[in-house]
Each structure stands twice: as C-alpha cells, then as structure tokens.
Amino acid sequence: MQRASNAMLHGNSECDVVVIGGGHAGAEAAWAAANLGARTALVTFRREAIGRLSCNPAVGGIGKGQIVREIDALGGLMGRVTDEAGIQFRMLNRSKGPAVWAPRAQVDSDLYPAVLRRYLETCPNLTIIEGGVEGIRAEPIGNGHQRIAGVVLTDGRVIRTTAVVVASGTFLRGLMHTGEQQTAGGRIGEPAATGLSGALQTLGLTLDRLKTGTPPRVARDSIDFRQLTEQPGDETPAPFSCLTDRITQPQVCCWVTWTNAAIHELIRRNLSRAPLYTGQIQSTGPRYCPSIETKVVRFPDKERHQLFLEPECRAGERIYLNGLSTSLPVDVQQQMVALVPGLESARVVQWGYAVEYDFVPPEQIDATLMAKRVVGLFLAGQINGTSGYEEAAGQGLVAGVNAARFVGGQSPITLGRDQAYIGVMIDDLVTRGVTEPYRMFTSRAEHRLILRYDNADTRLTPIGREWGLVDDARWERFRSKSAHIGAFLAALDSLRHDGKSLREWFRRPEEDGRRFITMFPELRGWVGEPDVLASALVTVKYGGYIDRQERMIARFRELENRAIPAEIDYGAVRHLRREAVERLSAVRPRSIGQAARVSGIHPTDVAVLMVHLRNRTETAC
C-alpha cells in the first residue's frame, strides 16, 4: 500500500503532480498520472471518502455508459470498479438502434469506494494525503500568465509541484439547503472547501455558482413492496470493462412507483417554503435532473411522475428514491414520502437536500483541461460545470494524462468529437461554456453511430496504448478481440445460404443472426463472445450508415485541421461583428471548426474569419 511519506506527513515535500479531491475526477486523474510515471499526491479530506457516491448509487446510463466504456478502453478505473461493485446491470435503449444503447449498473455504495481505494492504495507512484488545500502557489511568467509552483495545505504544509489537478466536486464553498436550514458542506456529513475558492480567484480565475440536489433515502424494512412494480436486471449482464469476462455476482431488484395529485398539491402549498422558490437558492440547477418541486411547477398538467426505488447496498437498509430530489423542509418531505404508494409507513433515514457550490466557467480552460493563464493548473469534474460521476471521471483521466505529460515535457493530448463522447463533452465545455450543470446525452454527439458503447475499445485502446496507460494484458485482449471480429466478418463473407452470403442476410433489419450461428459450425465458437458478435453485427447491419458518417467525419476534420494562430487579434479582423470579437477572444478557438461551434458565432463570422486568415497567409508569402 502506498502511504504518505514522512516528509509529506510532517513537513514540506515535492512531487510531480498534486491532485486535489478524491471524487471520481480526482481518482481517475491520480491513477492516470501515477501510471504514466509521475510522482503523484492525491489530497483528500478523508481517505475512506475517496470515490464516495454522493447521490445516485448508479454508474452509466444514456450517454454516460458510453463514457465509462471509453474510460476503460483508455486504461482508466471506473469500468473495472463498477463491474466488481455492481449489484444490478441493465442495457438501456435496446428497443432503439445500437448507436444509443447504453449500459447502466446499480452499485453497492459501500463496496464501490472500497474497491476504488484498493486500486489507488496499491498504485505505484501514488501517495494519498488526508487534508485540505488552503492555497495554490504560482509564479508570474509575463504577459499576465503564471506558472504553478506548489500547494499549501490547511495545516501549513507545502507541497512543491509544477502541476496541479483541481477536482473539488461540489465542495468549493459548498452550502447545503433543506428548507430554511443551511449547512456548509460539499455533501452530507462532510465539510466545504473554503480556502480553495479564494486561491483560485487569486490566480485570476473567475468563479460562479451552480446547484444540484439529492432525494431522501428510506429504510428497506419500512416499504410495502406489494404496491411496487419490480424492475429486474438483465439476464445476461454486459460488463463495463473489457477485462471482465462476465458478471458473476447475483443481481438485486429495483422497483417502480409514482407520485400522485396529492403529492403535487402538497408541494404547491409549500412552495413558499421551498429554497428554490423563496430566493434562498440563487444558482442554476440541472435542467435534465430537476427537483420534484421543479417538475410540479414546470409540468402542471402532468398527473404523476415516475419514481425508481434503488438499493444503495446489496444488504443495507437504505433505498434511494430516484426522481424525488428535493430541498423542501423536513416536515414537508415526511408528508410527501408518506403519500407515495408503497411508502405510507416508510422511515426516512436521510432527508433530501440541495447544494450550491462554486465552479470555474470552462471558457477559462482549453481542450487539454489546463487553465489558459495558469500554466500547469488543470481542472476536472464539477468544477468545470458538469454533473455526474461519469462526466467527472472522463475529465479526470484526460487531466491526469496531460498533467503527467506536462511535467514530463511531452506535448498535451486531446480527444476529438469524432473520437469519443469524452471529446464531445470537453469540446462543448471549452467552446460553448455552461449555463447549467452539463450532462452528457447521445444527442450531443453528431457522430454517435461511430461512438457506440460496443466499439469503445476499437476507437480508443490504441490511443490509450500510445499514451502509455494501456498495459500489456489489456493490449493483448484488445488484439485478440480485433482478430476475432475480423475472422467473424470474413466467415460471413465466405459462408452462403440460399445463394447469398451470410453478410447479405445479416444486413436485413429483421435478421438477428441466431439461426445462422446455430446452423453453421464455423460460427458457433463466437457464441461465448457477445462483444465480438455485437460489434460485428453492427458493422454489417449499419455498414452503409457508418460509411456515410465516416465521410462526414472526413469533412469535419478538414475544418478542425484549419488552425487559427494563437496570437490572433480578433479586434483587427475587418467586418467581424463585435459580439463575435468578444466571444472568439474569450474562447480562443484553436481551429476554424471549433470557432464555428462557439456560442453566438454565425456562419458569416466564420466566413469573415477564413477570408482574414487567407489574406494573412498570402501577405506572409
């Protein structure tokens, strides 16, 4: 187990990368940096809180499941930990096309952080330090820029370093609300990070506020399950990690119930006591995961809202009321829960609450996740305005890789919109900014037929290998799977039925291929390799659409490859609208393609910019 050295425990010390925060972004950042050889320190308030699931005890979902697969394909942790700690696995959107299929798992909220800690505590080059961060030291390097020099812990210790990853989650000046009651903290029972916000402002970063929330939890033995609808897991669960052969642990059940008119009327009568509607909460919450108060106000004609009752642990008493997020006063929450069918006698073991926290509007970072004006400072997770474990973990991996490459003198890496959902997310953040907590959806990706859950390793494992995160065991598994897919496709071309190749038969929309696998001995060997079958079948069935999207990606890359000089003065571009000058100056896009995606930029602005760059090139020649 990697323990903090005596120097780190009792005095000043030095390392390559300091990661601030032990949530999902911080864990992936520390894992990536340390595995790339950087001497890494992970600073967190409490070791046992690393990887804690602050809200929903689940990983994956629409868009999010694809991100977890991508993290795994690149050599990250979240997929492996989820496979080990999962208690129910479901593939969502199976009734739709494979481009939007998404794996999701309920996880044991006690086991998940324990498994994650096991990986981190046995990781070479990684030291875990319990404590808070009071300051970040930096040195001026001219032109309004600074360079990271170290961090100051709350107890006065100093860690000298040239790279810092801030992954503070909801802890930056976190303030929790339950009715009129307000408590400083990033999540229930844990303190807020108060000094770090000031440290970031001292570095010249602008902060703003966002809000998120969580529902009540009730005791399992107080629920009348006879009134609920069971929601079982998949009969054959799909793992998140390519290193997991199959999920062998037994699955638990979840349940479905609904709100009703009585609950809605109760909420309306008490809006005058709801922090969201009294002005007590000033910041913006997630539009796609609203509180029950917001649902009732926003959809007044809707007679009921679906609720999912999800166990937080395999054997624990706590049941999470997914869909009932609230910051209403305790007495109102008690009445509300008792009106839910099946919860008439429910015993609440944790009340719902909202939390407001500081974040850094992400136009202040670039696609490497490094701050534009503070060299060596990387930001990952909710500090960038995102919402969700998966979005945070994806950013953490990229930030950790780039922090390690920075201290090693290597060029930074980025992921494109055509390569990964992680790339889509980061580009959205740094190009468009956020006005509410950002959540990933498949609809955000224009190339989603290429960015499927089943081909994440095909897309990204070679990239992870190039970065140095993919070890030999993972690489050999990837090569074996790739070879098997190729062999399966070759068999479909060579085998015939009723005068047609099996590839032609498999292209038919109604054909699932099972009868041919039974019919031809040459195909039976792949029955036990569902990932191989899934990838091969999608390749065949959607081959024409995939080819079309590949051509679109080629055109997209042309614009992405048209670089914009970093030193360009947008104010000097003739005929460029004032709003366009302001937005482009703030974002500093690296290419014409990115410039076209900046909020507020019109096609005519892009045309004017391209003319300016062409004239500039001709003048230089």
XYZ file of C-alpha atoms in Angstrom:
621
model
C 0.000 0.000 0.000
C 1.346 3.441 -0.969
C 1.270 5.552 2.198
C 2.232 9.211 2.540
C 5.952 9.572 3.158
C 7.177 11.043 6.454
C 8.156 14.224 4.636
C 4.653 14.606 3.247
C 3.071 13.812 6.595
C 5.177 16.102 8.761
C 6.741 18.796 6.586
C 7.275 20.238 3.168
C 7.728 17.898 0.239
C 7.954 17.747 -3.527
C 6.164 15.742 -6.191
C 5.327 15.987 -9.892
C 1.510 16.181 -9.790
C -0.849 17.134 -6.961
C -4.487 16.095 -7.371
C -6.929 17.990 -5.138
C -10.064 15.975 -4.400
C -10.766 12.258 -4.082
C -14.004 12.010 -6.042
C -14.398 10.336 -9.405
C -12.459 13.010 -11.312
C -9.648 13.056 -8.758
C -9.377 9.263 -8.619
C -9.022 8.903 -12.396
C -6.586 11.837 -12.569
C -4.376 10.374 -9.837
C -4.497 6.875 -11.367
C -3.582 8.169 -14.848
C -0.776 10.477 -13.720
C 0.788 7.880 -11.429
C 0.611 5.106 -14.019
C 2.382 7.360 -16.508
C 5.291 7.598 -14.067
C 4.603 10.942 -12.412
C 5.157 11.125 -8.660
C 1.598 11.921 -7.676
C -0.061 13.086 -4.448
C -3.833 12.784 -4.022
C -5.047 15.243 -1.370
C -8.468 14.493 0.102
C -10.251 15.336 3.347
C -10.695 11.671 4.310
C -9.191 8.551 2.784
C -12.362 6.490 3.351
C -14.423 9.055 1.401
C -12.491 8.517 -1.849
C -14.898 7.565 -4.616
C -17.965 8.058 -2.446
C -21.256 8.150 -4.372
C -22.753 11.449 -3.225
C -26.072 10.965 -4.968
C -27.446 8.114 -7.056
C -25.802 4.717 -6.340
C -25.506 4.011 -10.071
C -22.958 4.260 -12.878
C -23.709 4.616 -16.586
C -26.898 5.408 -18.448
C -27.735 7.244 -21.657
C -24.509 8.814 -22.941
C -22.868 8.169 -19.578
C -22.444 4.421 -20.105
C -20.514 5.161 -23.289
C -18.169 7.429 -21.305
C -17.481 4.651 -18.768
C -16.636 2.269 -21.609
C -14.296 4.908 -23.050
C -12.572 5.433 -19.704
C -11.996 1.687 -19.538
C -10.742 1.481 -23.128
C -8.163 4.178 -22.360
C -6.910 2.333 -19.263
C -8.973 4.045 -16.553
C -10.642 2.632 -13.462
C -14.389 3.292 -13.425
C -15.431 0.314 -15.574
C -13.421 -2.199 -13.565
C -14.667 -0.864 -10.242
C -18.284 -0.883 -11.448
C -18.077 -4.487 -12.641
C -16.793 -5.560 -9.236
C -19.165 -3.442 -7.137
C -22.278 -3.662 -9.338
C -25.468 -5.175 -7.920
C -27.774 -4.748 -10.931
C -26.867 -4.358 -14.626
C -29.206 -3.201 -17.405
C -28.698 -2.239 -21.034
C -30.874 0.796 -21.755
C -32.495 1.722 -25.085
C -32.472 -1.799 -26.515
C -35.691 -1.001 -28.410
C -33.740 1.634 -30.392
C -30.690 1.468 -32.620
C -27.286 0.398 -31.246
C -25.927 3.946 -31.512
C -27.893 4.837 -28.381
C -27.688 1.570 -26.429
C -26.226 2.385 -23.037
C -25.102 0.150 -20.146
C -26.108 1.123 -16.613
C -25.435 -0.504 -13.249
C -26.650 -0.058 -9.703
C -23.594 -0.331 -7.471
C -23.073 -1.087 -3.807
C -22.304 2.341 -2.334
C -20.129 0.812 0.403
C -18.249 -1.599 -1.850
C -17.609 0.853 -4.722
C -15.352 3.282 -2.787
C -13.644 0.349 -1.059
C -12.731 -1.234 -4.407
C -11.595 2.111 -5.807
C -9.390 2.743 -2.781
C -7.830 -0.685 -3.210
C -6.700 0.225 -6.721
C -5.356 3.618 -5.658
C -3.649 2.410 -2.486
C -1.699 -0.218 -4.420
C -0.817 2.085 -7.338
C 2.918 2.768 -7.763
C 3.989 6.436 -7.643
C 0.797 7.463 -5.807
C 0.630 8.862 -2.265
C -2.694 9.656 -0.556
C -2.630 12.624 1.838
C -5.511 13.396 4.173
C -6.088 17.131 4.450
C -7.449 20.229 2.795
C -5.843 22.758 0.469
C -5.700 26.385 1.576
C -3.636 27.897 -1.227
C -2.041 27.314 -4.630
C 1.330 28.921 -5.267
C 2.244 30.285 -8.664
C 4.995 32.429 -10.177
C 4.460 35.158 -12.797
C 5.948 34.392 -16.204
C 4.908 37.531 -18.068
C 2.036 38.607 -20.299
C -0.432 38.131 -17.469
C 0.368 34.424 -17.177
C 1.561 32.410 -14.174
C 3.197 29.035 -13.587
C 2.250 26.581 -10.818
C 4.848 26.262 -8.045
C 3.077 24.347 -5.256
C 0.096 23.923 -2.943
C -0.365 24.911 0.683
C -2.341 22.553 2.911
C -4.647 23.811 5.651
C -2.163 22.706 8.333
C 0.614 24.793 6.755
C 2.482 22.043 4.920
C 3.703 22.935 1.436
C 3.983 20.521 -1.482
C 6.235 21.849 -4.226
C 4.987 20.856 -7.656
C 4.648 22.153 -11.206
C 1.284 20.542 -11.999
C -1.974 20.634 -10.042
C -5.297 18.993 -10.916
C -8.230 20.567 -9.074
C -11.123 18.085 -8.852
C -13.096 19.565 -5.969
C -16.620 18.386 -6.878
C -19.376 20.231 -5.011
C -17.074 21.169 -2.113
C -15.957 24.645 -3.255
C -17.754 26.846 -0.710
C -20.479 24.197 -0.703
C -23.726 25.195 1.011
C -26.463 22.609 1.646
C -30.162 23.539 1.878
C -33.061 21.649 3.484
C -35.916 24.091 3.803
C -34.764 27.183 5.710
C -31.851 25.240 7.210
C -28.453 25.933 5.620
C -25.284 23.975 6.383
C -21.803 24.474 4.981
C -20.595 21.283 3.266
C -19.980 19.555 -0.021
C -22.211 16.601 0.855
C -23.984 15.352 3.953
C -21.599 14.980 6.883
C -18.525 16.415 5.099
C -17.084 19.951 5.259
C -16.862 22.511 2.473
C -13.571 23.565 0.885
C -13.478 27.227 1.854
C -9.904 28.334 1.179
C -9.575 26.819 -2.281
C -12.088 29.186 -3.915
C -10.062 32.173 -2.784
C -6.874 30.512 -4.009
C -8.339 30.085 -7.496
C -9.524 33.695 -7.546
C -6.067 34.849 -6.508
C -4.752 33.058 -9.593
C -7.082 35.210 -11.705
C -9.854 32.683 -12.340
C -13.469 33.831 -12.345
C -15.899 31.731 -10.285
C -19.656 31.325 -10.474
C -22.248 29.178 -8.648
C -24.281 26.116 -9.604
C -26.715 23.915 -7.741
C -27.512 20.229 -7.573
C -29.647 18.104 -5.267
C -30.409 14.655 -3.926
C -33.587 12.843 -2.746
C -34.491 11.291 0.612
C -33.445 7.729 1.477
C -35.841 5.371 3.254
C -35.400 2.150 5.220
C -35.965 -1.046 3.277
C -37.928 -2.754 6.049
C -40.491 0.076 6.132
C -41.562 -0.261 2.467
C -44.690 -2.090 1.259
C -43.216 -3.755 -1.826
C -46.582 -5.277 -2.752
C -47.623 -1.914 -4.186
C -44.475 -1.548 -6.303
C -43.534 -2.850 -9.748
C -40.350 -4.918 -9.853
C -37.546 -3.908 -12.205
C -35.041 -6.752 -12.547
C -31.604 -6.616 -14.113
C -30.599 -8.210 -17.436
C -30.462 -11.978 -17.568
C -27.017 -11.769 -19.189
C -25.354 -8.601 -17.858
C -22.961 -6.688 -20.121
C -19.709 -5.763 -18.313
C -18.303 -2.239 -18.469
C -14.673 -3.324 -18.669
C -13.101 -5.366 -21.427
C -11.019 -7.002 -18.681
C -14.184 -8.530 -17.184
C -15.107 -11.831 -18.817
C -18.609 -11.873 -17.325
C -20.611 -10.624 -14.371
C -20.981 -13.492 -11.922
C -22.399 -11.894 -8.752
C -26.168 -12.230 -8.155
C -28.274 -9.195 -9.036
C -30.737 -7.358 -6.838
C -34.119 -5.955 -7.809
C -35.188 -2.322 -8.126
C -38.793 -1.105 -8.035
C -41.016 1.483 -9.724
C -43.766 3.650 -8.234
C -45.307 7.064 -8.998
C -46.152 10.398 -7.477
C -49.795 11.498 -7.477
C -52.111 14.507 -7.312
C -51.981 14.664 -3.516
C -48.189 14.959 -3.561
C -48.309 17.650 -6.229
C -50.845 19.666 -4.256
C -48.735 19.340 -1.093
C -45.721 20.711 -2.961
C -47.687 23.619 -4.435
C -48.978 24.576 -0.981
C -45.422 24.683 0.354
C -43.563 26.467 -2.459
C -43.344 29.472 -0.149
C -41.013 27.344 1.997
C -39.007 25.831 -0.868
C -35.483 27.323 -1.125
C -35.696 27.106 -4.916
C -38.695 29.465 -4.940
C -38.033 31.752 -1.962
C -34.794 33.175 -3.363
C -32.706 31.317 -0.785
C -31.070 29.359 -3.634
C -29.759 31.755 -6.273
C -27.865 29.419 -8.602
C -28.990 27.270 -11.523
C -29.628 23.538 -11.183
C -29.565 20.728 -13.771
C -32.451 21.050 -16.230
C -32.384 17.337 -17.101
C -32.428 16.116 -13.500
C -34.784 18.587 -11.811
C -36.129 18.539 -8.284
C -39.662 17.286 -7.695
C -40.642 20.896 -6.904
C -39.421 21.986 -10.346
C -41.235 19.113 -12.070
C -44.540 20.029 -10.436
C -44.163 23.714 -11.349
C -42.830 23.143 -14.858
C -45.329 20.437 -15.822
C -48.590 21.454 -14.086
C -50.739 19.205 -16.303
C -48.740 16.054 -15.625
C -50.736 13.843 -13.253
C -47.806 11.766 -11.976
C -44.020 11.398 -12.175
C -42.172 8.083 -12.171
C -40.015 7.145 -9.182
C -37.390 4.395 -9.019
C -36.567 2.772 -5.690
C -32.938 1.684 -5.857
C -30.959 -0.131 -3.125
C -27.810 1.712 -2.107
C -26.156 -1.533 -0.979
C -26.723 -5.229 -1.556
C -27.583 -5.902 2.070
C -28.020 -2.425 3.544
C -31.241 -0.769 4.672
C -31.064 2.430 2.609
C -33.262 2.746 -0.501
C -32.646 5.711 -2.818
C -35.814 7.459 -4.101
C -34.683 8.278 -7.639
C -36.898 11.033 -9.073
C -37.775 12.675 -5.756
C -34.834 15.084 -5.447
C -35.881 17.926 -3.144
C -34.778 20.675 -0.785
C -38.193 21.139 0.857
C -38.337 21.368 4.668
C -38.159 18.127 6.633
C -41.794 18.176 7.721
C -42.950 18.576 4.099
C -40.611 15.791 2.938
C -42.078 13.498 5.605
C -45.623 14.139 4.378
C -44.570 13.812 0.736
C -42.852 10.448 1.214
C -45.876 9.088 3.128
C -48.127 9.915 0.137
C -46.077 7.785 -2.270
C -47.736 4.386 -2.954
C -45.808 1.759 -1.032
C -44.154 4.311 1.275
C -47.107 5.098 3.532
C -45.187 3.831 6.582
C -41.682 4.494 5.257
C -38.991 5.539 7.699
C -36.738 8.267 6.253
C -33.062 7.658 7.079
C -31.672 10.673 5.197
C -33.516 13.800 4.112
C -33.146 15.279 0.649
C -31.137 18.457 0.239
C -29.789 20.844 -2.390
C -26.177 22.010 -2.503
C -24.793 25.177 -4.064
C -21.100 25.309 -4.936
C -18.508 27.336 -6.815
C -17.341 26.356 -10.276
C -14.988 27.808 -12.873
C -16.792 28.766 -16.118
C -14.921 26.459 -18.516
C -14.094 29.010 -21.219
C -11.098 29.684 -18.966
C -9.528 26.294 -19.822
C -8.519 24.729 -23.128
C -9.185 21.277 -24.575
C -6.289 19.820 -22.548
C -8.181 20.990 -19.407
C -5.322 23.345 -18.474
C -6.153 26.909 -17.448
C -5.285 29.325 -20.235
C -3.488 31.807 -17.966
C -2.044 29.479 -15.307
C 0.486 27.061 -16.768
C 0.342 23.688 -15.036
C -3.136 24.147 -13.494
C -5.680 21.563 -14.685
C -9.381 21.438 -13.767
C -11.593 18.349 -13.904
C -15.143 17.422 -12.941
C -17.880 19.542 -11.428
C -15.501 22.471 -11.069
C -15.902 22.775 -14.861
C -19.689 22.918 -14.627
C -20.547 19.267 -15.289
C -22.934 16.974 -13.424
C -22.404 13.253 -12.916
C -19.795 10.739 -11.848
C -19.091 9.623 -15.406
C -18.536 13.102 -16.859
C -16.217 13.869 -13.939
C -14.219 10.654 -14.358
C -13.748 11.205 -18.097
C -12.348 14.681 -17.463
C -10.181 13.385 -14.632
C -8.485 10.864 -16.888
C -7.683 13.497 -19.528
C -6.462 15.977 -16.899
C -4.278 13.333 -15.234
C -2.699 12.295 -18.523
C -1.980 15.893 -19.510
C -0.607 16.786 -16.079
C 1.839 13.868 -16.292
C 2.800 14.756 -19.863
C 3.275 18.387 -18.844
C 5.782 17.583 -16.101
C 7.488 15.118 -18.450
C 7.955 17.732 -21.176
C 5.659 15.936 -23.620
C 3.067 17.537 -25.864
C -0.509 17.520 -24.491
C -3.247 15.219 -25.762
C -6.848 15.929 -26.713
C -9.766 13.790 -27.832
C -11.867 14.930 -30.787
C -15.638 14.978 -31.170
C -15.248 12.223 -33.751
C -13.229 10.026 -31.368
C -15.111 9.882 -28.080
C -18.011 11.167 -26.023
C -15.288 12.451 -23.692
C -14.072 14.564 -26.600
C -17.602 15.835 -27.295
C -18.020 16.810 -23.643
C -14.728 18.659 -23.316
C -15.238 20.484 -26.613
C -18.748 21.516 -25.523
C -17.389 22.835 -22.224
C -14.452 24.855 -23.521
C -16.191 26.080 -26.677
C -19.740 26.798 -25.552
C -19.444 27.144 -21.789
C -22.294 26.227 -19.442
C -25.376 27.975 -18.087
C -26.461 24.931 -16.047
C -24.762 21.713 -14.887
C -23.683 19.888 -18.059
C -24.948 16.354 -18.551
C -23.961 14.031 -21.392
C -26.613 12.743 -23.799
C -26.151 10.779 -27.009
C -27.923 13.631 -28.814
C -24.934 15.898 -28.117
C -22.742 13.775 -30.413
C -23.170 14.368 -34.138
C -21.166 11.193 -34.856
C -22.951 8.906 -32.378
C -23.240 5.958 -34.769
C -19.446 5.817 -34.670
C -19.265 6.484 -30.907
C -21.063 3.341 -29.733
C -20.622 1.583 -26.417
C -19.599 -1.693 -28.110
C -16.667 -0.266 -30.094
C -15.101 1.958 -27.416
C -12.023 -0.256 -27.273
C -11.673 -0.273 -31.073
C -11.768 3.523 -31.065
C -9.634 4.248 -28.024
C -7.474 1.370 -26.802
C -4.777 2.073 -29.448
C -4.813 5.701 -28.257
C -4.511 4.620 -24.623
C -1.623 2.357 -25.616
C 0.097 5.290 -27.322
C -0.362 7.427 -24.201
C 1.121 4.654 -22.039
C -1.978 3.842 -19.971
C -2.887 0.527 -21.625
C -0.803 -2.290 -20.186
C 0.251 -5.490 -21.963
C -2.628 -7.599 -20.614
C -5.282 -5.160 -21.836
C -3.494 -4.732 -25.160
C -3.373 -8.464 -25.812
C -7.103 -8.780 -25.041
C -7.813 -5.963 -27.478
C -5.733 -7.546 -30.234
C -7.445 -10.888 -29.693
C -10.910 -9.344 -29.874
C -9.994 -7.392 -33.012
C -8.728 -10.549 -34.650
C -11.914 -12.419 -33.726
C -14.111 -9.660 -35.192
C -12.119 -9.799 -38.407
C -12.415 -13.581 -38.531
C -16.165 -13.449 -37.881
C -16.703 -10.902 -40.676
C -14.584 -12.989 -43.037
C -16.733 -16.029 -42.216
C -19.892 -14.058 -43.046
C -18.401 -13.267 -46.451
C -17.378 -16.849 -47.199
C -20.432 -18.745 -45.920
C -23.572 -18.868 -48.070
C -27.228 -19.690 -47.546
C -29.767 -19.954 -50.357
C -27.316 -18.421 -52.791
C -26.475 -15.369 -50.682
C -23.543 -14.647 -48.406
C -24.320 -14.523 -44.709
C -23.239 -10.870 -44.718
C -26.141 -10.148 -47.090
C -28.545 -11.991 -44.799
C -27.251 -10.220 -41.696
C -27.881 -6.831 -43.326
C -31.648 -7.395 -43.187
C -33.275 -5.342 -40.404
C -35.284 -8.263 -39.053
C -32.326 -10.698 -39.005
C -30.617 -11.207 -35.627
C -28.263 -13.920 -36.941
C -29.023 -16.509 -34.264
C -30.342 -19.125 -36.648
C -27.172 -18.977 -38.736
C -24.932 -19.285 -35.697
C -26.835 -22.464 -34.867
C -26.801 -23.619 -38.490
C -23.077 -23.161 -39.266
C -20.471 -24.857 -37.036
C -17.927 -22.248 -38.189
C -19.827 -19.552 -36.254
C -20.576 -21.407 -33.030
C -17.239 -20.525 -31.456
C -18.359 -16.915 -31.093
C -21.471 -17.656 -29.024
C -19.473 -17.073 -25.841
C -18.061 -13.749 -27.074
C -21.005 -11.316 -27.033
C -18.784 -8.242 -27.576
C -17.393 -9.752 -30.757
C -20.871 -10.577 -32.021
C -22.279 -7.165 -31.118
C -19.525 -5.217 -32.862
C -19.537 -7.445 -35.937
C -23.321 -7.348 -36.327
C -23.473 -3.556 -36.038
C -20.655 -3.255 -38.579
C -22.646 -5.354 -41.029
C -26.157 -4.026 -40.416
C -25.230 -0.363 -40.360
C -22.316 -0.501 -42.790
C -23.844 1.994 -45.225
C -24.712 4.496 -42.493
C -21.274 4.092 -40.922
C -19.580 4.758 -44.277
C -21.682 7.899 -44.695
C -20.757 9.115 -41.232
C -17.089 8.414 -41.897
C -17.302 10.711 -44.927
C -18.915 13.388 -42.756
C -16.109 12.986 -40.242
C -13.531 13.457 -43.010
C -15.138 16.799 -43.922
C -15.355 17.710 -40.238
C -11.627 17.047 -39.834
C -10.814 19.416 -42.692
C -12.231 22.311 -40.652
C -10.604 21.008 -37.463
C -7.228 20.986 -39.236
C -7.526 24.631 -40.327
C -5.620 26.110 -37.413
C -6.129 29.616 -36.067
C -2.912 31.289 -34.815
C -2.910 31.501 -31.030
C -1.824 35.152 -31.093
C -4.573 36.386 -33.448
C -6.158 39.741 -32.583
C -9.855 39.276 -33.346
C -10.400 43.008 -32.927
C -8.255 43.531 -36.016
C -10.394 41.236 -38.226
C -12.300 43.577 -40.561
C -16.097 43.190 -40.746
C -16.216 40.813 -37.741
C -19.207 41.612 -35.524
C -18.485 42.993 -32.057
C -20.215 40.025 -30.366
C -18.100 37.645 -32.456
C -14.922 39.508 -31.449
C -15.876 39.194 -27.764
C -16.819 35.503 -27.916
C -13.828 34.424 -30.016
C -11.444 36.445 -27.822
C -12.849 34.733 -24.733
C -12.733 31.163 -26.087
C -9.594 31.470 -28.271
C -10.593 28.565 -30.574
C -7.737 26.510 -31.923
C -9.324 25.821 -35.342
C -11.979 27.028 -37.763
C -14.103 24.017 -36.789
C -14.042 24.954 -33.125
C -14.709 28.624 -33.940
C -17.874 27.600 -35.779
C -19.150 25.883 -32.612
C -18.650 28.854 -30.289
C -21.952 30.110 -28.878
C -23.104 33.278 -30.637
C -20.940 32.763 -33.731
C -22.751 32.932 -37.079
C -21.714 31.288 -40.375
C -20.939 34.771 -41.739
C -18.482 35.306 -38.860
C -16.678 32.109 -39.818
C -16.552 33.206 -43.472
C -15.105 36.600 -42.489
C -12.508 34.883 -40.281
C -11.491 32.487 -43.054
C -11.021 35.378 -45.507
C -8.873 37.194 -42.942
C -6.676 34.134 -42.389
C -6.321 33.540 -46.125
C -5.286 37.166 -46.732
C -2.866 36.943 -43.820
C -1.273 33.829 -45.317
C -0.994 35.404 -48.768
C 0.580 38.540 -47.304
C 3.112 36.463 -45.400
C 4.065 34.668 -48.594
